[in-house]
Short mmCIF file of C-alpha atoms and ligand atoms in Angstrom, two decimals:
data_model
loop_
_atom_site.label_atom_id
_atom_site.label_comp_id
_atom_site.label_asym_id
_atom_site.label_seq_id
_atom_site.Cartn_x
_atom_site.Cartn_y
_atom_site.Cartn_z
CA MET A 1 56.94 17.89 65.97
CA ASN A 2 59.61 19.73 64.06
CA SER A 3 61.59 21.39 66.80
CA GLN A 4 62.45 24.33 64.55
CA ALA A 5 58.87 25.26 63.77
CA THR A 6 56.81 27.38 66.11
CA PRO A 7 53.69 25.49 67.09
CA THR A 8 50.30 26.32 65.71
CA ASP A 9 47.27 26.16 68.00
CA ALA A 10 46.44 22.82 66.38
CA ASP A 11 49.90 21.40 67.17
CA CYS A 12 49.37 22.04 70.85
CA GLN A 13 45.90 20.52 70.88
CA VAL A 14 46.82 17.23 69.21
CA SER A 15 49.83 16.44 71.41
CA HIS A 16 49.20 13.38 73.65
CA GLU A 17 50.27 15.23 76.71
CA ALA A 18 49.77 18.97 76.68
CA PRO A 19 53.02 20.95 76.91
CA VAL A 20 53.60 22.44 80.35
CA LEU A 21 53.55 25.84 78.64
CA ALA A 22 52.11 26.98 75.33
CA MET A 23 52.11 30.61 74.24
CA HIS A 24 49.98 31.47 71.22
CA HIS A 25 50.56 34.60 69.14
CA ILE A 26 51.47 36.85 72.05
CA ARG A 27 51.70 40.58 71.39
CA HIS A 28 52.48 43.13 74.06
CA THR A 29 52.89 46.90 74.04
CA TYR A 30 53.99 49.42 76.62
CA GLY A 31 52.27 52.64 75.56
CA GLN A 32 53.24 53.05 71.90
CA HIS A 33 56.17 50.64 72.16
CA GLN A 34 55.68 47.15 70.72
CA ALA A 35 57.75 44.98 73.10
CA VAL A 36 56.55 41.55 71.86
CA GLU A 37 55.23 40.86 68.39
CA ASP A 38 53.41 37.61 67.61
CA VAL A 39 55.43 35.11 69.65
CA SER A 40 54.32 31.48 69.88
CA LEU A 41 56.29 28.80 71.69
CA TYR A 42 55.83 25.76 73.87
CA VAL A 43 57.79 24.00 76.62
CA GLU A 44 57.40 20.24 77.08
CA GLN A 45 57.55 18.46 80.42
CA GLY A 46 61.18 18.17 81.53
CA GLU A 47 62.41 20.47 78.75
CA VAL A 48 64.59 23.54 79.24
CA VAL A 49 63.84 26.29 76.72
CA CYS A 50 65.96 29.45 76.70
CA LEU A 51 64.78 32.85 75.54
CA LEU A 52 67.99 34.35 74.21
CA GLY A 53 68.54 37.77 72.72
CA PRO A 54 70.01 41.23 73.12
CA SER A 55 68.85 43.65 75.78
CA GLY A 56 65.36 45.02 75.18
CA CYS A 57 64.20 42.32 72.73
CA GLY A 58 61.24 41.31 74.92
CA LYS A 59 62.50 38.25 76.83
CA THR A 60 61.54 39.43 80.32
CA THR A 61 58.17 40.68 79.11
CA LEU A 62 57.35 37.16 77.84
CA LEU A 63 58.40 35.62 81.14
CA ARG A 64 56.34 38.12 83.12
CA ILE A 65 53.30 37.33 80.98
CA VAL A 66 53.68 33.60 81.70
CA ALA A 67 54.20 34.30 85.41
CA GLY A 68 51.03 36.40 85.52
CA LEU A 69 52.94 39.57 86.43
CA GLU A 70 51.70 41.17 83.18
CA ALA A 71 48.18 40.64 81.84
CA VAL A 72 47.84 39.09 78.37
CA GLN A 73 46.96 41.86 75.91
CA GLU A 74 46.78 39.73 72.76
CA GLY A 75 47.18 35.98 72.20
CA GLY A 76 46.94 33.26 74.82
CA VAL A 77 48.88 31.36 77.48
CA ASP A 78 48.12 27.75 78.46
CA LEU A 79 49.71 25.91 81.36
CA GLY A 80 49.47 22.12 81.16
CA GLY A 81 46.77 22.49 78.49
CA ARG A 82 44.68 24.82 80.68
CA PRO A 83 44.05 28.30 79.26
CA ILE A 84 45.12 30.67 82.03
CA GLY A 85 45.79 33.86 80.13
CA ARG A 86 43.39 35.34 77.60
CA PRO A 87 42.62 39.02 77.01
CA GLY A 88 39.43 40.06 78.74
CA LYS A 89 39.23 36.85 80.82
CA PRO A 90 39.72 36.93 84.62
CA HIS A 91 43.41 37.18 85.46
CA VAL A 92 44.94 34.12 87.18
CA PRO A 93 47.39 35.54 89.75
CA PRO A 94 51.01 34.29 89.90
CA GLU A 95 50.50 32.25 93.09
CA LYS A 96 47.66 30.27 91.48
CA ARG A 97 49.67 29.17 88.43
CA ASN A 98 51.89 26.42 89.89
CA VAL A 99 54.99 28.05 88.40
CA GLY A 100 58.29 28.56 90.22
CA LEU A 101 59.90 31.97 89.84
CA ALA A 102 63.65 32.53 90.11
CA PHE A 103 64.74 35.98 89.11
CA GLN A 104 68.14 37.65 89.25
CA ASP A 105 67.13 39.64 92.30
CA SER A 106 64.95 36.97 93.95
CA ALA A 107 64.95 38.34 97.49
CA LEU A 108 64.80 35.91 100.39
CA PHE A 109 62.71 36.75 103.45
CA PRO A 110 65.32 38.29 105.77
CA HIS A 111 63.50 37.37 109.00
CA LEU A 112 63.19 33.66 108.10
CA SER A 113 65.90 31.01 108.32
CA VAL A 114 67.08 29.31 105.12
CA LEU A 115 64.90 26.27 105.93
CA ASP A 116 61.84 28.41 106.59
CA ASN A 117 62.43 30.37 103.38
CA VAL A 118 62.37 27.15 101.37
CA ALA A 119 59.38 25.78 103.31
CA PHE A 120 57.45 29.01 102.81
CA GLY A 121 55.43 27.89 99.78
CA LEU A 122 54.58 24.49 101.26
CA GLU A 123 51.85 25.57 103.67
CA SER A 124 49.53 22.83 102.39
CA LEU A 125 51.81 20.14 103.91
CA PRO A 126 51.93 19.21 107.62
CA GLY A 127 54.89 20.76 109.49
CA LYS A 128 57.10 17.67 109.52
CA GLN A 129 56.67 16.99 105.80
CA ARG A 130 57.23 20.67 104.99
CA ARG A 131 60.58 20.61 106.73
CA ALA A 132 61.52 17.27 105.15
CA ARG A 133 60.67 18.55 101.67
CA ALA A 134 62.54 21.83 102.24
CA MET A 135 65.57 19.92 103.49
CA GLU A 136 65.48 17.63 100.46
CA LEU A 137 65.73 20.63 98.13
CA LEU A 138 68.50 22.21 100.19
CA GLU A 139 70.41 18.94 99.92
CA GLN A 140 69.97 18.86 96.14
CA LEU A 141 71.48 22.32 95.94
CA GLY A 142 74.25 21.60 98.45
CA MET A 143 72.89 24.01 101.08
CA GLN A 144 71.73 21.63 103.85
CA ALA A 145 74.48 22.83 106.19
CA TYR A 146 72.99 26.35 106.11
CA ALA A 147 69.41 25.35 106.99
CA LYS A 148 69.46 27.32 110.26
CA SER A 149 71.36 30.32 108.88
CA TYR A 150 69.73 33.63 108.02
CA PRO A 151 69.96 35.12 104.51
CA HIS A 152 72.20 38.08 105.46
CA THR A 153 74.94 35.64 106.53
CA LEU A 154 75.06 33.97 103.08
CA SER A 155 77.09 34.90 99.99
CA GLY A 156 75.31 35.95 96.78
CA GLY A 157 75.76 32.49 95.29
CA GLN A 158 74.42 30.78 98.40
CA GLN A 159 71.39 33.08 98.44
CA GLN A 160 70.78 32.24 94.78
CA ARG A 161 70.82 28.52 95.58
CA VAL A 162 68.31 29.03 98.39
CA ALA A 163 66.09 31.07 96.07
CA LEU A 164 66.19 28.21 93.56
CA ALA A 165 65.39 25.66 96.27
CA ARG A 166 62.45 27.82 97.39
CA ALA A 167 61.12 28.07 93.82
CA LEU A 168 61.47 24.31 93.25
CA ALA A 169 60.07 23.15 96.61
CA PRO A 170 56.37 23.12 95.66
CA ALA A 171 57.31 20.92 92.64
CA PRO A 172 56.04 23.38 90.01
CA SER A 173 55.39 21.93 86.58
CA LEU A 174 57.12 24.98 85.11
CA MET A 175 60.10 27.01 86.34
CA LEU A 176 60.59 30.54 85.10
CA LEU A 177 64.14 31.80 85.45
CA ASP A 178 65.17 35.35 84.50
CA GLU A 179 68.95 35.79 84.31
CA PRO A 180 69.22 33.87 87.60
CA PHE A 181 73.01 33.62 87.45
CA SER A 182 73.95 37.05 86.16
CA SER A 183 74.82 38.59 89.53
CA LEU A 184 77.37 35.84 90.26
CA ASP A 185 81.06 35.88 89.41
CA ALA A 186 82.19 33.64 86.53
CA ARG A 187 83.40 30.62 88.50
CA LEU A 188 80.42 30.52 90.85
CA ARG A 189 78.06 31.07 87.92
CA ASP A 190 79.42 27.98 86.13
CA ARG A 191 78.90 25.84 89.24
CA ILE A 192 75.43 27.08 90.07
CA ARG A 193 74.17 26.77 86.54
CA ASP A 194 75.51 23.24 86.37
CA ASP A 195 73.74 22.41 89.66
CA THR A 196 70.56 24.09 88.44
CA LEU A 197 70.55 22.12 85.19
CA HIS A 198 70.95 18.83 87.06
CA VAL A 199 68.25 19.69 89.59
CA LEU A 200 65.82 20.74 86.84
CA LYS A 201 66.44 17.50 84.98
CA ARG A 202 66.18 15.42 88.16
CA VAL A 203 62.84 16.93 89.20
CA GLY A 204 61.56 16.85 85.59
CA ALA A 205 60.13 20.37 85.61
CA GLY A 206 59.81 22.27 82.35
CA ALA A 207 61.78 25.50 82.40
CA LEU A 208 61.77 28.77 80.52
CA LEU A 209 65.03 30.60 81.13
CA VAL A 210 65.89 34.13 80.02
CA THR A 211 69.48 34.97 79.19
CA HIS A 212 71.43 37.27 76.90
CA ASP A 213 74.48 34.97 77.06
CA PRO A 214 74.65 32.53 74.09
CA GLU A 215 77.03 30.20 75.90
CA GLU A 216 74.68 29.98 78.87
CA ALA A 217 71.76 29.26 76.54
CA MET A 218 73.70 26.47 74.82
CA PHE A 219 74.76 25.05 78.18
CA MET A 220 71.25 25.01 79.65
CA ALA A 221 68.83 24.62 76.77
CA ASP A 222 67.22 21.71 75.00
CA ARG A 223 65.86 24.34 72.64
CA ILE A 224 66.67 28.02 72.20
CA ALA A 225 64.34 30.78 71.00
CA LEU A 226 66.62 33.52 69.68
CA MET A 227 64.79 36.87 69.76
CA ARG A 228 65.26 40.26 68.18
CA ASP A 229 62.93 43.28 68.36
CA GLY A 230 60.09 41.41 70.05
CA GLN A 231 60.11 38.44 67.65
CA ILE A 232 61.62 34.96 67.55
CA VAL A 233 64.21 34.94 64.77
CA GLN A 234 64.95 31.20 65.05
CA MET A 235 63.83 28.44 67.37
CA GLY A 236 65.61 25.10 67.60
CA THR A 237 68.21 23.01 69.35
CA PRO A 238 71.58 24.61 70.09
CA LEU A 239 73.00 22.49 67.26
CA GLU A 240 70.41 23.78 64.79
CA LEU A 241 71.00 27.41 65.68
CA TYR A 242 74.77 27.09 65.63
CA CYS A 243 75.15 24.91 62.55
CA ALA A 244 72.10 25.89 60.49
CA PRO A 245 71.57 29.58 61.29
CA ARG A 246 68.71 31.21 59.46
CA ASP A 247 70.27 34.64 58.97
CA PRO A 248 73.44 36.64 59.70
CA PHE A 249 72.07 37.89 63.03
CA VAL A 250 71.90 34.28 64.29
CA VAL A 251 75.49 33.60 63.19
CA THR A 252 76.95 36.76 64.74
CA PHE A 253 74.97 36.44 67.98
CA PHE A 254 76.90 33.28 68.81
CA GLY A 255 80.30 34.93 68.49
CA GLU A 256 82.80 36.83 66.44
CA VAL A 257 83.01 36.00 62.71
CA ASN A 258 85.19 36.93 59.75
CA GLU A 259 82.93 38.75 57.34
CA MET A 260 83.43 39.57 53.67
CA ALA A 261 81.41 40.49 50.62
CA GLY A 262 81.37 38.32 47.50
CA GLU A 263 79.42 37.33 44.44
CA VAL A 264 78.08 33.92 43.45
CA GLN A 265 79.73 32.58 40.29
CA GLY A 266 79.17 29.06 39.02
CA GLY A 267 77.47 27.98 42.26
CA GLN A 268 80.26 29.17 44.52
CA VAL A 269 81.69 32.27 46.06
CA LYS A 270 85.37 33.13 46.11
CA THR A 271 87.11 34.03 49.37
CA PRO A 272 90.81 34.67 50.06
CA VAL A 273 90.97 31.25 51.71
CA GLY A 274 89.25 29.19 49.02
CA ASN A 275 85.93 28.85 47.25
CA VAL A 276 82.74 28.12 49.14
CA PRO A 277 79.83 26.24 47.52
CA VAL A 278 76.49 28.09 47.45
CA ASN A 279 73.31 26.14 46.87
CA ASP A 280 70.30 28.37 46.92
CA ILE A 281 71.44 31.80 45.74
CA ALA A 282 71.42 32.70 42.04
CA ASP A 283 74.65 33.27 40.09
CA GLY A 284 75.59 36.92 39.92
CA SER A 285 74.00 37.69 43.33
CA PRO A 286 75.97 39.76 45.81
CA VAL A 287 76.42 37.86 49.09
CA ARG A 288 77.69 38.19 52.67
CA VAL A 289 80.14 35.47 53.62
CA LEU A 290 80.51 34.75 57.36
CA ILE A 291 83.39 32.53 58.40
CA ARG A 292 83.65 31.44 62.03
CA PRO A 293 87.22 31.70 63.38
CA GLU A 294 87.17 27.96 64.14
CA ALA A 295 86.47 27.26 60.44
CA LEU A 296 90.05 28.27 59.61
CA LYS A 297 92.62 25.54 60.03
CA VAL A 298 96.13 26.99 60.21
CA VAL A 299 99.02 24.87 58.89
CA THR A 300 102.52 26.30 59.33
CA LEU A 301 104.84 26.19 56.28
CA ASP A 302 108.61 26.40 55.90
CA GLU A 303 108.26 28.61 52.82
CA PRO A 304 105.40 30.84 51.71
CA LEU A 305 103.32 29.41 48.85
CA ALA A 306 103.72 31.10 45.48
CA GLU A 307 99.98 31.71 45.30
CA HIS A 308 97.44 32.08 48.15
CA HIS A 309 100.24 33.02 50.49
CA SER A 310 99.25 33.93 54.01
CA HIS A 311 101.21 34.82 57.10
CA VAL A 312 100.68 35.29 60.81
CA VAL A 313 100.25 38.87 62.03
CA MET A 314 100.03 37.96 65.72
CA ALA A 315 98.85 35.14 67.97
CA LYS A 316 97.29 35.34 71.43
CA LEU A 317 96.56 32.64 73.96
CA LEU A 318 92.96 32.97 75.21
CA GLY A 319 93.07 29.98 77.60
CA ARG A 320 91.27 27.04 76.07
CA SER A 321 92.11 28.28 72.56
CA SER A 322 94.53 30.54 70.71
CA LEU A 323 93.48 33.39 68.44
CA VAL A 324 95.71 33.77 65.40
CA HIS A 325 95.52 36.98 63.33
CA ILE A 326 96.30 36.16 59.72
CA CYS A 327 96.98 38.22 56.64
CA ALA A 328 95.66 36.13 53.74
CA HIS A 329 96.32 36.75 50.03
CA ASP A 330 94.66 35.01 47.15
CA ALA A 331 96.03 34.55 43.60
CA ASP A 332 94.49 37.89 42.50
CA GLY A 333 96.27 39.77 45.26
CA TRP A 334 93.09 40.15 47.37
CA GLU A 335 94.36 40.67 50.90
CA SER A 336 92.30 40.26 54.04
CA HIS A 337 92.81 40.19 57.77
CA LEU A 338 91.26 37.08 59.33
CA HIS A 339 90.97 35.61 62.80
CA ALA A 340 91.47 31.88 63.28
CA ARG A 341 90.64 30.15 66.56
CA VAL A 342 92.74 27.09 67.26
CA PRO A 343 92.17 24.76 70.26
CA GLY A 344 94.92 24.76 72.93
CA VAL A 345 98.26 26.55 72.82
CA PHE A 346 99.22 27.51 69.27
CA LEU A 347 101.39 30.61 69.11
CA PRO A 348 103.22 30.90 65.79
CA GLU A 349 105.67 33.81 65.35
CA GLU A 350 104.77 37.01 63.53
CA GLY A 351 105.50 36.56 59.80
CA GLN A 352 105.22 32.76 59.94
CA PRO A 353 104.03 31.53 56.49
CA VAL A 354 100.86 29.50 56.79
CA LEU A 355 98.38 27.59 54.69
CA ILE A 356 94.73 28.16 55.59
CA GLN A 357 92.26 25.32 55.14
CA LEU A 358 88.56 26.01 55.36
CA ASP A 359 85.94 23.88 57.15
CA PRO A 360 82.87 24.64 55.02
CA SER A 361 80.45 23.56 57.78
CA GLN A 362 81.30 26.74 59.71
CA VAL A 363 81.00 29.09 56.73
CA PHE A 364 77.64 30.73 56.02
CA VAL A 365 76.60 32.60 52.89
CA PHE A 366 73.56 34.91 52.80
CA PRO A 367 72.21 37.32 50.19
CA ALA A 368 73.76 40.77 50.68
CA GLU A 369 71.52 43.26 52.46
CA GLY A 370 68.74 44.29 50.11
CA ALA A 371 69.44 41.45 47.65
CA THR A 372 67.01 38.51 47.32
CA ALA A 373 67.85 34.82 47.43
CA GLY A 374 66.68 32.22 44.91
CA ALA A 375 68.34 30.51 41.98
P1 ATP B 401 66.94 42.85 79.15
O1 ATP B 401 67.78 41.68 78.71
O2 ATP B 401 67.67 44.15 79.10
O3 ATP B 401 66.22 42.61 80.45
P2 ATP B 401 64.61 42.06 77.62
O4 ATP B 401 64.92 41.38 76.36
O5 ATP B 401 64.24 41.22 78.79
O6 ATP B 401 65.79 43.04 78.01
P3 ATP B 401 62.17 43.49 78.14
O7 ATP B 401 62.56 43.81 79.54
O8 ATP B 401 61.11 42.50 77.91
O9 ATP B 401 63.45 43.09 77.27
O10 ATP B 401 61.77 44.86 77.43
C1 ATP B 401 61.33 44.89 76.07
C2 ATP B 401 61.11 46.36 75.70
O11 ATP B 401 60.02 46.88 76.43
C3 ATP B 401 62.29 47.26 75.99
O12 ATP B 401 62.38 48.22 74.96
C4 ATP B 401 61.93 47.90 77.31
O13 ATP B 401 62.52 49.18 77.42
C5 ATP B 401 60.42 48.00 77.21
N1 ATP B 401 59.79 47.87 78.53
C6 ATP B 401 59.92 46.83 79.38
N2 ATP B 401 59.17 47.02 80.50
C7 ATP B 401 58.56 48.22 80.34
C8 ATP B 401 57.65 48.97 81.13
N3 ATP B 401 57.20 48.53 82.31
N4 ATP B 401 57.23 50.16 80.65
C9 ATP B 401 57.66 50.61 79.43
N5 ATP B 401 58.50 49.95 78.63
C10 ATP B 401 58.95 48.77 79.07
#
């Protein structure tokens, strides 16, 4: 199946093994407000799919519908090929869905030890096996030493690990995670999301994870559904979204860009740092040109070039990369202020003459707002 396409009902029916989750044409309103508008997606066994998007775009609503915390108003939800959510049909409650829930504020039971918290959902197993299974999950998340502790004695990150262990213990076929790392500080967040990714892959559960952080989505996801205003704007692998974005919103959501207006002439558009080929937009069309800072290669020069001369305005070290502010001129005297991101420490002096080379794979050209594409 083309990973970029949203599945049709037929797609889901013909697959050899039903996806662990399939959502078909979901719509959801709160009063007059349309929170989700015709969303279809699927999650395969062992696959991590991220719902990514700005605040209020409908990510949590979708997750709550899958969890059974919101009734399906329009469309359908299938778990493992079994229809469990249809408007007007009896509601299957969250605890009967075999899904694991890990939310940002997943509260542990304060009166139970860590081990008993994790064993809580395993009442179908005999006592010894329950404890063994709970301990196994605690070990996977590096929390075995805290089995006898009580939640109030744990840090936020430790509590989050226990909550994940508790959600994973009954071996759900699908994990639903809503911003599970957002209350943690940056260093702890990196560690816990790394652990979570490895545990999810080891246990082979499908996962639907909500985040508004594009880096987190790229770190965790096999596929990303980028949402805006209740709809999926683009669905695909991190590589597809980053390197073949469907519209300017997708480009800018993944980070800062240099943006300029232009016009297509002879199958290309002129920018102060060189011409960019344009394939599918007619000559004479106004366009938006988006250049990622890492598309600009900065070469220092002893002397400014006679034409196309550019110089450094300032340079800042950001840690893993340096951000270089550049004043670029083209032969017609068109001047623009651009940001270039260069790996490692690269801190040229103010006024340093430079040559800018463009990596066309990180430059994106779209019809200007209101204009139509097509040659
Ligand atoms: P965030 O990242 O801020 O959590 P989100 O993408 O998860 O946002 P949702 O929480 O799904 O978005 O909300 C989608 C829209 O529906 C928002 O405009 C929100 O204000 C609205 N909404 C969500 N829950 C309710 C509710 N219970 N009653 C009324 N409106 C709601």
